[in-house]
Short mmCIF file of C-alpha atoms and ligand atoms in Angstrom, two decimals:
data_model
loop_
_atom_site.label_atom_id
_atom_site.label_comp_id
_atom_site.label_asym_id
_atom_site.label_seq_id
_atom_site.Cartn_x
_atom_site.Cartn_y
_atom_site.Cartn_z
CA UNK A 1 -23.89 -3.31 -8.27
CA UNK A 2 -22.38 0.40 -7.17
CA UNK A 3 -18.85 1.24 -8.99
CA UNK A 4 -16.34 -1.21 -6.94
CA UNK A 5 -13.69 1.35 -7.10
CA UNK A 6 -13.71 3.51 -9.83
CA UNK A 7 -9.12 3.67 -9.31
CA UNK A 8 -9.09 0.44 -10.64
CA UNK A 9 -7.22 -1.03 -13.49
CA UNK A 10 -9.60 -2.46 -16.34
CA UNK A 11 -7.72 -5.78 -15.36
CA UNK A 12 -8.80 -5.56 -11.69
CA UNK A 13 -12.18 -4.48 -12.63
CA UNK A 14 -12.21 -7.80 -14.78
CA UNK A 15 -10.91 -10.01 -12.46
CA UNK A 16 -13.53 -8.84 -9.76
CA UNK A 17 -16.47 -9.76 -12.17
CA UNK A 18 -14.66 -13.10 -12.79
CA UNK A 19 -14.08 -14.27 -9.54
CA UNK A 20 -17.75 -13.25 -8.15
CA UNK A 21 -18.34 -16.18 -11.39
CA UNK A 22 -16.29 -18.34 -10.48
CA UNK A 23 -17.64 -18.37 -6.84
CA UNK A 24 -20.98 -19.08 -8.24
CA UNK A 25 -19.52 -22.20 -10.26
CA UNK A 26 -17.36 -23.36 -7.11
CA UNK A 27 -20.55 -23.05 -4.58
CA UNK A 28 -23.47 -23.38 -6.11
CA UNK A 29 -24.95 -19.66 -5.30
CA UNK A 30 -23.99 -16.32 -6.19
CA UNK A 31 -21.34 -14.03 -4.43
CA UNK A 32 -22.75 -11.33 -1.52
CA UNK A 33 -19.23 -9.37 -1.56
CA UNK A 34 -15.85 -9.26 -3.00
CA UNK A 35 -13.01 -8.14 -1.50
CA UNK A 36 -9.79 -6.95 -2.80
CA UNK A 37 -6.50 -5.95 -1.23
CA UNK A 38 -3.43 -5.26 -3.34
CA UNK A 39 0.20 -5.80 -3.09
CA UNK A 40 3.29 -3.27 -2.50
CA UNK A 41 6.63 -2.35 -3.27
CA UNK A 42 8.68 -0.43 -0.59
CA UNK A 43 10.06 2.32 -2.46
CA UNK A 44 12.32 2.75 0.79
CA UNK A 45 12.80 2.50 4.59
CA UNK A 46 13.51 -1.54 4.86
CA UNK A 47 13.07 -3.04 8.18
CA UNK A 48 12.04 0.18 9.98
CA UNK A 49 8.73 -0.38 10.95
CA UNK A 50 8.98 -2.65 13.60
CA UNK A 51 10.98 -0.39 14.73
CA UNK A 52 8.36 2.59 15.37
CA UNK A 53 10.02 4.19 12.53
CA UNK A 54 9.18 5.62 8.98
CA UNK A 55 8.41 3.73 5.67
CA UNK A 56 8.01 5.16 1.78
CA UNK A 57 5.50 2.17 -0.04
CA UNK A 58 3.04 1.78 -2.44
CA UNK A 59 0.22 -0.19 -3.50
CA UNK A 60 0.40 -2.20 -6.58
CA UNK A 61 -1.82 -3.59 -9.41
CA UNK A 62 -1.51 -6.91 -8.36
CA UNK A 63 -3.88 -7.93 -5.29
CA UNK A 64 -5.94 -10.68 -3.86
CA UNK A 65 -9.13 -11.06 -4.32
CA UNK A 66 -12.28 -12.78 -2.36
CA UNK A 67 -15.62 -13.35 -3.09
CA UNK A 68 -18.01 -14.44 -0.63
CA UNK A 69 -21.09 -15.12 0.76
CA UNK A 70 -21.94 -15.72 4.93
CA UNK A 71 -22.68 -19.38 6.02
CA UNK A 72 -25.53 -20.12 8.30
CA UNK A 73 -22.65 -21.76 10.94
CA UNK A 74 -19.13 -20.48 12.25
CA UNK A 75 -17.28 -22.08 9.64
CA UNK A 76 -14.86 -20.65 7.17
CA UNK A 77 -14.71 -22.77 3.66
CA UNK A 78 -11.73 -21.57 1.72
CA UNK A 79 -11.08 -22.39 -2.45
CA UNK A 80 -8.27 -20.40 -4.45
CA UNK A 81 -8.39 -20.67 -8.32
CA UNK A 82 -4.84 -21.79 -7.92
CA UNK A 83 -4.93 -26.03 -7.67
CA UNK A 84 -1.35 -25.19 -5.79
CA UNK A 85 -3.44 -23.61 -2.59
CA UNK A 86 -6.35 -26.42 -1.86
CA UNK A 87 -9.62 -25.98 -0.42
CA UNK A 88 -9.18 -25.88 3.66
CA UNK A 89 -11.85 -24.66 6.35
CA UNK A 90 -11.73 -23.34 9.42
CA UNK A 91 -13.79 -22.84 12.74
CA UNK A 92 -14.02 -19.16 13.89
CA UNK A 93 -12.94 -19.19 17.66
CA UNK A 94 -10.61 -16.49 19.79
CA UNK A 95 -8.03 -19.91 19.50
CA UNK A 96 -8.10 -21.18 16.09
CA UNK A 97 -5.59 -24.62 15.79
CA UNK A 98 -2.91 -23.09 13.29
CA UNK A 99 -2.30 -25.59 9.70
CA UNK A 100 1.17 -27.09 9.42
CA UNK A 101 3.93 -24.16 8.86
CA UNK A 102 3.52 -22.39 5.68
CA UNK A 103 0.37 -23.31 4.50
CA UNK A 104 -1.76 -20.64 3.42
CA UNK A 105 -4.92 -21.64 6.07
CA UNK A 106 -3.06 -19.87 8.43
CA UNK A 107 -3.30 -16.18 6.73
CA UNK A 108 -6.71 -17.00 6.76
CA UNK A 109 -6.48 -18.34 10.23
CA UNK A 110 -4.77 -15.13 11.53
CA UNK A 111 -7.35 -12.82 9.96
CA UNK A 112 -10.87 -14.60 10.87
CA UNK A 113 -8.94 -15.07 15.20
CA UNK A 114 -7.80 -10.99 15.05
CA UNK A 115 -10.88 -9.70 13.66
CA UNK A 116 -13.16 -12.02 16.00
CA UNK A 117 -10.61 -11.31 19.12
CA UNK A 118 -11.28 -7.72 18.42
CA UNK A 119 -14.85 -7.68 18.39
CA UNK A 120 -14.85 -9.44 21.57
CA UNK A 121 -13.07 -6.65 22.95
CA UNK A 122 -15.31 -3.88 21.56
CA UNK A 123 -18.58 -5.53 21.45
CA UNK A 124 -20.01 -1.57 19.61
CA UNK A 125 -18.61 -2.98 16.60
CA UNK A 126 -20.42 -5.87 16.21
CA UNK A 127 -20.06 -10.01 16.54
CA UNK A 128 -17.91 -12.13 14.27
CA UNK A 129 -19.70 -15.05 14.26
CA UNK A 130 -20.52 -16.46 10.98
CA UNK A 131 -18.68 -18.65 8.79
CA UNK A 132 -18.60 -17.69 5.03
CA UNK A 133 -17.84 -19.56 1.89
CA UNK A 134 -14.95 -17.80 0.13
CA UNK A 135 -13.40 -18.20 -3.40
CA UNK A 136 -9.26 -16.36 -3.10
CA UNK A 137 -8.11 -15.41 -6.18
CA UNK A 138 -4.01 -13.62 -6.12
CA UNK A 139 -1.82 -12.54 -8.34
CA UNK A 140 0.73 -11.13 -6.35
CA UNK A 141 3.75 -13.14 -6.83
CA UNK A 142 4.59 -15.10 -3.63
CA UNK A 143 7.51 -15.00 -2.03
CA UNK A 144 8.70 -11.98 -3.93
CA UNK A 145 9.09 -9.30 -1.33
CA UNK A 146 5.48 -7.82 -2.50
CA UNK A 147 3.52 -8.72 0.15
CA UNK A 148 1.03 -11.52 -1.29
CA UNK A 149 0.76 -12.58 2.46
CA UNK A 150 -0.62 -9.65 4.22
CA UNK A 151 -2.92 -8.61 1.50
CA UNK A 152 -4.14 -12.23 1.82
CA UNK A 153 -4.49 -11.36 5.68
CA UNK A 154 -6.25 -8.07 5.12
CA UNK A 155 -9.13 -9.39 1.83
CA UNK A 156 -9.58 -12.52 4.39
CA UNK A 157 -10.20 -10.01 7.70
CA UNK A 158 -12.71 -7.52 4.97
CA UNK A 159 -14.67 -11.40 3.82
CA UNK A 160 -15.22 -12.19 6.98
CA UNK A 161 -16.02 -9.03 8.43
CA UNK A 162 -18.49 -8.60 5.71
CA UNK A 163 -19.80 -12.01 6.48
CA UNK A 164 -21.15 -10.49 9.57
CA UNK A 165 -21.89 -7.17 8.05
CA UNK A 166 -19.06 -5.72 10.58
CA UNK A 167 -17.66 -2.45 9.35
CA UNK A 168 -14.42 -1.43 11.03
CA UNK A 169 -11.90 1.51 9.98
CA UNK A 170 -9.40 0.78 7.72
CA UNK A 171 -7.19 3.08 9.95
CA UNK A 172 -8.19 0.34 12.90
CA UNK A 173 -7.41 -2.40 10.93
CA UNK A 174 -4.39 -1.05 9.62
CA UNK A 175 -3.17 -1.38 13.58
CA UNK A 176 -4.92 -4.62 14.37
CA UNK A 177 -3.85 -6.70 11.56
CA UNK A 178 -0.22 -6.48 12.07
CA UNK A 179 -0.67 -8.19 15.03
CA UNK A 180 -3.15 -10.68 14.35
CA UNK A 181 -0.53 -11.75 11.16
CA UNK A 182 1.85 -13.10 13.96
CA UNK A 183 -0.24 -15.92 14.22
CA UNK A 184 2.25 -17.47 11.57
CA UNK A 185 5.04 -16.59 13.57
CA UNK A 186 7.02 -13.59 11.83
CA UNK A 187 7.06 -10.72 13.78
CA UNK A 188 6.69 -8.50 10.84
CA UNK A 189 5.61 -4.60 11.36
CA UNK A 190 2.79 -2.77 10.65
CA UNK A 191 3.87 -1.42 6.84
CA UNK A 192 2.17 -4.17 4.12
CA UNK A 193 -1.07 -3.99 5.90
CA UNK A 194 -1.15 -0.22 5.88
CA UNK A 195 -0.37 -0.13 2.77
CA UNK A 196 -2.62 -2.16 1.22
CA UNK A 197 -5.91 -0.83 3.13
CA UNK A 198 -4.86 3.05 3.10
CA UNK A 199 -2.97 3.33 0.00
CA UNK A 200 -3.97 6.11 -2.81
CA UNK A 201 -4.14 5.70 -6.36
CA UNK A 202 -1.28 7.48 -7.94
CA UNK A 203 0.51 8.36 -4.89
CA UNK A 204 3.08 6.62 -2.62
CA UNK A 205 2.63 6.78 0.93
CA UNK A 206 4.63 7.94 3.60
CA UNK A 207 3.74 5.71 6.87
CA UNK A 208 4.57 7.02 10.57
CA UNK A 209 3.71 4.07 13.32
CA UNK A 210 3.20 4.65 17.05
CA UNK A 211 1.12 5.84 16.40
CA UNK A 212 -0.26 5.27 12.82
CA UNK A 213 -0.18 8.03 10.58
CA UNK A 214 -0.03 8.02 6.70
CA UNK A 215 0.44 11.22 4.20
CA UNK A 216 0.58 10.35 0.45
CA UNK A 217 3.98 11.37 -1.53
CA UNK A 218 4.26 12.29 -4.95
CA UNK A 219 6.57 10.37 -7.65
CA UNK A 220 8.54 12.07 -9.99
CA UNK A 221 6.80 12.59 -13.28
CA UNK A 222 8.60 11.00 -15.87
CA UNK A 223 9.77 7.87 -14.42
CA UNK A 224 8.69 4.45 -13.40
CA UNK A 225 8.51 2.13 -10.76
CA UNK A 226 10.18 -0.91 -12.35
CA UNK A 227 10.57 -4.45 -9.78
CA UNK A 228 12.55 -7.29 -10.72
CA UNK A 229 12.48 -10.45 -9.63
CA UNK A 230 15.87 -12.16 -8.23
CA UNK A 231 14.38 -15.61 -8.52
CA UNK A 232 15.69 -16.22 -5.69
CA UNK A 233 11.99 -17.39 -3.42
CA UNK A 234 12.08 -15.85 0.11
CA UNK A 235 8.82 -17.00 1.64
CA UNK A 236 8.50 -15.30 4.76
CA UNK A 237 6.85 -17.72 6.47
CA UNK A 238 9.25 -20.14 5.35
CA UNK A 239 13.15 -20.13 5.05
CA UNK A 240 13.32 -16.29 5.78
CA UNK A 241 11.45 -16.08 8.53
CA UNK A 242 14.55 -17.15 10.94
CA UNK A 243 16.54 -14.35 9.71
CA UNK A 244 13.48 -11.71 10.00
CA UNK A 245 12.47 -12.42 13.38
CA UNK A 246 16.71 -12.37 13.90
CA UNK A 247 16.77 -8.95 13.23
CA UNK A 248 13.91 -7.76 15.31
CA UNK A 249 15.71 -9.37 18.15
CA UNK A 250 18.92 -7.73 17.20
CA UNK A 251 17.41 -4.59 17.39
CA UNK A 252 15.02 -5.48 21.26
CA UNK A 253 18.88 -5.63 22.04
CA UNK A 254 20.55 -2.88 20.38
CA UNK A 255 17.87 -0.72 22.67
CA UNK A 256 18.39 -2.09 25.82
CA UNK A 257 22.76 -1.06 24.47
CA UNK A 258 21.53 2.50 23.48
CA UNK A 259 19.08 2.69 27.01
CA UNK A 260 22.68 1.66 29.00
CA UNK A 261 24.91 3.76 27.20
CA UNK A 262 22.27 7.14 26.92
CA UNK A 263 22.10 6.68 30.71
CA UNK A 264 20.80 9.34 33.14
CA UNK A 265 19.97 11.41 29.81
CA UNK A 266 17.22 8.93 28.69
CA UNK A 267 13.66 10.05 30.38
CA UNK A 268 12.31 6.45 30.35
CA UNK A 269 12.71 3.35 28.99
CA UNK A 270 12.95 2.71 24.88
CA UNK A 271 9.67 0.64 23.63
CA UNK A 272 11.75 0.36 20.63
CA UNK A 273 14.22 2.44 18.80
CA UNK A 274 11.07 4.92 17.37
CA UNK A 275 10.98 6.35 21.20
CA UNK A 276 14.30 8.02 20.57
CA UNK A 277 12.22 10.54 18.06
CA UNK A 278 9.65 11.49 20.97
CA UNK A 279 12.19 11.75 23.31
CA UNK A 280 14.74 13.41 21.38
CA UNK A 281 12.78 15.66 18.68
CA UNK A 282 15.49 17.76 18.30
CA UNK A 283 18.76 15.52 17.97
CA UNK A 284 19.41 13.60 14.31
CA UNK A 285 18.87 9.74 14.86
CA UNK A 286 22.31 9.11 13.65
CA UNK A 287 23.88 10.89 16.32
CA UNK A 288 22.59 8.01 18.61
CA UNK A 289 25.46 5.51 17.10
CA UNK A 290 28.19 7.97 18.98
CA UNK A 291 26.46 7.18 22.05
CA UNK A 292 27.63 3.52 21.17
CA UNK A 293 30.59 2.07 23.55
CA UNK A 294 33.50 2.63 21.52
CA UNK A 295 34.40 -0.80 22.44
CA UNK A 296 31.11 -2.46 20.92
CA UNK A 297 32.50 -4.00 17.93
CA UNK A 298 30.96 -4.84 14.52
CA UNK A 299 30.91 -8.48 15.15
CA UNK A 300 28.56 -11.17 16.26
CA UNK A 301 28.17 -10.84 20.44
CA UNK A 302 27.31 -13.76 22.52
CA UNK A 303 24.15 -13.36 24.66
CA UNK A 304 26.79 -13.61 27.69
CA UNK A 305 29.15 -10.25 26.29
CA UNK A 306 25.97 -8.32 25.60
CA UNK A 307 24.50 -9.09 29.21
CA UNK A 308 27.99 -8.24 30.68
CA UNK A 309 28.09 -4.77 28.64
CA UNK A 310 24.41 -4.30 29.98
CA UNK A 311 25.54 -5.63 33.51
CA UNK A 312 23.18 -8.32 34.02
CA UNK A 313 22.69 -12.28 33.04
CA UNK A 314 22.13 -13.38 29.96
CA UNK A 315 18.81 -15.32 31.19
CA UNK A 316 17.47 -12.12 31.82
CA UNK A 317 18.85 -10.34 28.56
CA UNK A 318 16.65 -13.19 27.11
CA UNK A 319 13.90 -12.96 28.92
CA UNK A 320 13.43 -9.66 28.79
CA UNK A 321 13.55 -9.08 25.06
CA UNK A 322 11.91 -12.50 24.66
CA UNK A 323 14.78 -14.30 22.50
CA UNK A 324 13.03 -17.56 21.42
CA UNK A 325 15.99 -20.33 21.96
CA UNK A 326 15.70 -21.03 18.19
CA UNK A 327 17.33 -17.82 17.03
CA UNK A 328 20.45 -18.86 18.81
CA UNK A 329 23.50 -17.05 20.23
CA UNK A 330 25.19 -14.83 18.10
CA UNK A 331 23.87 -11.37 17.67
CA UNK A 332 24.56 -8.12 15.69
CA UNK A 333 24.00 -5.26 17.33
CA UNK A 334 26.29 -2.03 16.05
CA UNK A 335 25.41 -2.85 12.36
CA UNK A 336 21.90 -3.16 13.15
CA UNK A 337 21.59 0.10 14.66
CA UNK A 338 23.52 2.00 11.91
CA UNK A 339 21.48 0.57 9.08
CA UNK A 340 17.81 1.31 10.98
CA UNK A 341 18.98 4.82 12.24
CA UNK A 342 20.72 5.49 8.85
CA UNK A 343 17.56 4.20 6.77
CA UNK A 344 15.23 6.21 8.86
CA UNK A 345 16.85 9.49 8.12
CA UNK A 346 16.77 8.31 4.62
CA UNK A 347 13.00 8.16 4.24
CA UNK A 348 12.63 11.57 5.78
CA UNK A 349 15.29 12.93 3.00
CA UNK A 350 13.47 10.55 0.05
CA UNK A 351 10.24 12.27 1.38
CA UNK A 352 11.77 15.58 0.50
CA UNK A 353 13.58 15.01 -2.47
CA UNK A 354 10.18 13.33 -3.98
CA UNK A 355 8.01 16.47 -3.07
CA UNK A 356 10.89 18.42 -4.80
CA UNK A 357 10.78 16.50 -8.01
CA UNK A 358 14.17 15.62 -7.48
CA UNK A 359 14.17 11.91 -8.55
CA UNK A 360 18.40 11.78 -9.19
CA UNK A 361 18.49 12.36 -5.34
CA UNK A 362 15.99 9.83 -4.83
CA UNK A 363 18.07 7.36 -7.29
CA UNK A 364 20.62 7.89 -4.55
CA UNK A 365 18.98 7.86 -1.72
CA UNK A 366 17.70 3.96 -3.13
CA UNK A 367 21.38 3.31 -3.87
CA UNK A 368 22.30 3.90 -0.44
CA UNK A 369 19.34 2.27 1.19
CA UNK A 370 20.70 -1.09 -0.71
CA UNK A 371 24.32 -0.63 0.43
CA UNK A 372 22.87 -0.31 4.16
CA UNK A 373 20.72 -3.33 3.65
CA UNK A 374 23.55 -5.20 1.99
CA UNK A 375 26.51 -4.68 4.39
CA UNK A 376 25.23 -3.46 7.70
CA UNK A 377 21.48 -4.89 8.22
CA UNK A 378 22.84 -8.35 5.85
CA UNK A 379 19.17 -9.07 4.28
CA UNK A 380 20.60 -8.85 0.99
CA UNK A 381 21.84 -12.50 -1.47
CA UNK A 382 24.40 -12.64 -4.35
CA UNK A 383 21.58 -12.79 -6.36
CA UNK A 384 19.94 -9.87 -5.30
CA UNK A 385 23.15 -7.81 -5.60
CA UNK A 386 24.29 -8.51 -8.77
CA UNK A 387 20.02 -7.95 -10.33
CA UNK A 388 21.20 -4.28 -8.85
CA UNK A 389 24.08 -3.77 -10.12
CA UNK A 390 23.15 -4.94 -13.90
CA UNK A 391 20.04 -2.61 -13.01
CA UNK A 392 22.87 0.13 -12.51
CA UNK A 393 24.50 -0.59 -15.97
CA UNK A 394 20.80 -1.11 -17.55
CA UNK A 395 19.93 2.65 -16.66
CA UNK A 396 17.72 2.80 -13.62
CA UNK A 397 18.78 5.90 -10.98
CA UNK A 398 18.37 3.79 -8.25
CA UNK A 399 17.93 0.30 -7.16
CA UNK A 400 17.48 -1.73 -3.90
CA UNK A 401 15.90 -4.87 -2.59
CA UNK A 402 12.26 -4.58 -1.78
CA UNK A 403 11.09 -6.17 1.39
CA UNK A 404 12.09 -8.40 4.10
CA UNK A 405 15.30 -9.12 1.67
CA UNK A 406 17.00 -12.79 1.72
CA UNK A 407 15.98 -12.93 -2.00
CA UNK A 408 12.69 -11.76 -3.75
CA UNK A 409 12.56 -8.66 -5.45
CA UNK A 410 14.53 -5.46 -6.28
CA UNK A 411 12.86 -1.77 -6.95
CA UNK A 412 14.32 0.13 -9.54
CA UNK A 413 13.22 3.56 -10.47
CA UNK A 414 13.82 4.38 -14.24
CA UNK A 415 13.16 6.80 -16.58
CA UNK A 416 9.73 6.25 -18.84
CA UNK A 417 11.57 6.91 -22.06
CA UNK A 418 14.50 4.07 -20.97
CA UNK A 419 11.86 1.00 -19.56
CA UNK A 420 12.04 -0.99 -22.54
CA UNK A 421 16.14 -0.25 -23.02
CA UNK A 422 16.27 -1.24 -19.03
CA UNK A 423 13.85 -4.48 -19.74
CA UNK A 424 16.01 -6.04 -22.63
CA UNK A 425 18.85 -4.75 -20.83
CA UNK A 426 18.34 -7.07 -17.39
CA UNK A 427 16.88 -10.00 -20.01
CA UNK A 428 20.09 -10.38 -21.77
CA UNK A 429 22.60 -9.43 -18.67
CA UNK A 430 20.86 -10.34 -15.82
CA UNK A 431 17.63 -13.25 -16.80
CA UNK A 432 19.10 -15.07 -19.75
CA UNK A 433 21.82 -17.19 -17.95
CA UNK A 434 19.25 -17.74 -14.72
CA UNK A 435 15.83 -17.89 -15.94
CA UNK A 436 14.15 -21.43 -16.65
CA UNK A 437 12.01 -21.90 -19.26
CA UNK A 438 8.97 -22.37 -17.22
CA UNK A 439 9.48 -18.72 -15.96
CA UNK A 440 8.00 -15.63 -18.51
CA UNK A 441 9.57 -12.34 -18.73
CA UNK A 442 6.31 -11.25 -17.50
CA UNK A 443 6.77 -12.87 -13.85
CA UNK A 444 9.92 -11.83 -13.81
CA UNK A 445 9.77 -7.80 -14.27
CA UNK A 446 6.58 -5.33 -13.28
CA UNK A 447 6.20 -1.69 -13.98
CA UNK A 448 3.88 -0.86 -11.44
CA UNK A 449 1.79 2.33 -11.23
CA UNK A 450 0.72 3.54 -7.83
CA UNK A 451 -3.12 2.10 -6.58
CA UNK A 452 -5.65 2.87 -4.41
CA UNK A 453 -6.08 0.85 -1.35
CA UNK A 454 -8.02 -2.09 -0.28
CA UNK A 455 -11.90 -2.12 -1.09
CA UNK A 456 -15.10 -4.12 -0.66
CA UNK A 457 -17.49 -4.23 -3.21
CA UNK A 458 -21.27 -5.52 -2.66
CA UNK A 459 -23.37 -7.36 -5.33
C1 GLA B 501 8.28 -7.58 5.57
C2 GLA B 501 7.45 -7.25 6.79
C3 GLA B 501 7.30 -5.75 6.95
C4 GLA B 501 8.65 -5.05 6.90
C5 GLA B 501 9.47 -5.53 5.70
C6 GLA B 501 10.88 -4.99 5.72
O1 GLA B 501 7.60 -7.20 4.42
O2 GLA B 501 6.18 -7.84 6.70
O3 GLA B 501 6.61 -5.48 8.15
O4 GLA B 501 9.34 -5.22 8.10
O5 GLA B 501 9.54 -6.93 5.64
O6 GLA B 501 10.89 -3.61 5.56
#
């Protein structure tokens, strides 16, 4: 066997001989391949990149893992080592039947239809065509905010690519993933995918989309990414996905506002608010919010006021940024903009003050990224709040919710000689009153180092 990845952690490289074992004991022959794709953390730029603009992640040393071996037929058998996820199979097709809502077929649904779909497409690549048998084994807390779902999209799209002995670009996958993940029905961006195929060890990564472009950052020496969990779940998939896919909407809408009110000065049409950088090199994206009708207000808007603003009906407001009827009729728009615009200019001054070495401008520049998140953009929970502000008072320069928001997880960034101050600290103020028993300080705070990306190992 060649060196997997010689980045890893002695605890990944363990886990990768185990589960190639335990594939042998589950199906009766050994492993060809096993795949691994880790988890993130966004150290900032929340709910950007669906909007074409800028993210500041990294990979984490939690991942999922596969091990696999092809089938002789075009079906997919999938185990997990956790009894919670049961064995399921599917059928590769360009139309696979999705699972009932929120069960965990249907990241391996989404990855076996979008790699097959794009084979079809670019037949030099090769077929997908053959099933494989395939053992998952995570340990990326779900529902945290850390992305256990897209780096169970991306190991599932490497297995069953290297079923077929298919070898695409991470750089390619990094752009067709994204959109073979809305098979579940989120319409999440492009950054946990990226992140957890292009990611380098020891580095965070600064992500540009529209196209895709990543350049690693360096963290501060001397400090550490620490992520606590609010224990509140957000499964995104689940209960948060109505408010996600809300906000994406909000912002389709706050476009077509900004297209209206830029008027004669806007060259063409915005795909979404990213354009205004192309367009605009020159002009600061927060300028944009003056172009806002002074009498937009802060408030929710009824479909009908923003298709009167826009001069049109609200059928073909909703048509044209494709409103599912389930996300209703009240919408946010001013807010929206200010936090996206705001949090975009935010990465690009995080990206600085990190190449610097300036990591009490970086504290800040997380401090204000939560603020945005909490009062303008609304993805924020009591819960998450107060795990900041006891974060505040345990030492940490900055800290923010991590993610999609609605609950999961909060990055912190806190000096290495202060982590184990900070960790009794948020035990006694924050975790004592809220944690149950069944729940170990251990799955409740991380200090994660910065890992390499997403890699395939043949045995
Ligand atoms: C989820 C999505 C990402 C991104 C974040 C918010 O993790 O999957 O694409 O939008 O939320 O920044």
């Amino acid at each position: 066997m060649t060196d997997p990845a010689p980045n890893l952690s002695a605890i990944e490289r363990a886990r990768l001989a185990a589960v190639a074992e335990q594939f042998c004991h589950c199906f009766g022959r050994p492993a060809a391949f096993v795949a691994r794709a880790p988890g993130r953390v966004n150290l900032l730029g929340e709910h950007t990149d669906y909007n074409g603009l800028p993210v500041l992640p990294m990979a984490i040393d939690r991942s999922i893992l596969i091990a696999g071996a092809p089938r002789e037929d075009a079906v997919v058998s999938l185990h997990n080592t956790a009894a919670r996820f049961p064995p399921r199979s599917y059928t590769l097709a360009a139309d696979i039947p999705p699972a009932t809502a929120g069960d965990w077929a249907n990241y391996a649904k989404a990855a076996g239809q979008g790699v097959l779909r794009f084979c079809v497409a670019h037949p030099q690549h090769g077929t997908v065509q053959r099933g494989a048998d395939l053992l998952v084994d995570g340990t990326i807390p779900s529902g945290a905010g850390l992305s256990s779902s897209s780096a169970l999209v991306v190991a599932n799209a490497l297995a069953v690519l290297a079923a077929n002995a298919v070898e695409l670009p991470y750089e390619t996958l990094a752009e067709l993933l994204p959109l073979a993940e809305r098979y579940v029905g989120t319409l999440s961006g492009g950054m946990d995918q990226a992140t957890s195929l292009l990611a380098r060890a020891g580095h965070a990564l600064r992500i540009d989309f529209d196209p895709l472009r990543v350049r690693t950052v360096p963290l501060p020496p001397g400090y550490s990414v620490v992520v606590c969990h609010s224990l509140v779940q957000a499964e995104k998939s689940g209960a948060a996905k109505h408010g996600y896919n809300l906000r994406v909407i909000e912002c389709r809408l706050g476009c077509r506002v900004l297209e209206q009110a830029l008027g004669a000065s806007l060259p063409s049409r915005l795909r979404t608010l990213g354009d205004l950088l192309h367009l605009f090199p020159a002009r600061p994206l927060a300028d944009f919010l003056d172009a806002l009708p002074p009498q937009m207000p802060d408030g929710p808007l009824s479909l009908a006021d923003i298709a009167a603003a826009l001069g049109t009906s609200p059928e073909r407001v909703r048509s044209d940024c494709q409103i599912p009827l389930a996300l209703g009729d009240r919408f946010v728009v001013r807010p929206r903009l200010r936090h996206v615009l705001s949090e975009a200019e935010r990465v690009n001054q995080a990206e600085r003050a990190l190449r610097a070495g300036d990591a009490p401008a970086f504290g800040r520049l997380m401090d204000a990224s939560h603020a945005s998140c909490r009062d303008d953009y609304e993805i924020s929970c009591p819960e998450l709040d107060a795990c900041v502000a006891v974060a505040k008072e345990a030492g940490a320069l900055g800290a923010r919710l991590t993610g999609a928001g609605f609950g999961g997880c909060t990055v912190n960034l806190v000096p290495d000689d202060a982590v184990t101050a900070f960790g009794q600290h948020m035990d006694r103020a924050f975790y004592a009153s809220r944690r149950g028993s069944d729940k170990p300080a251990g799955e409740c705070r991380f200090v994660f180092r910065p890992q390499a990306g997403a890699s395939l190992t043949w045995r």
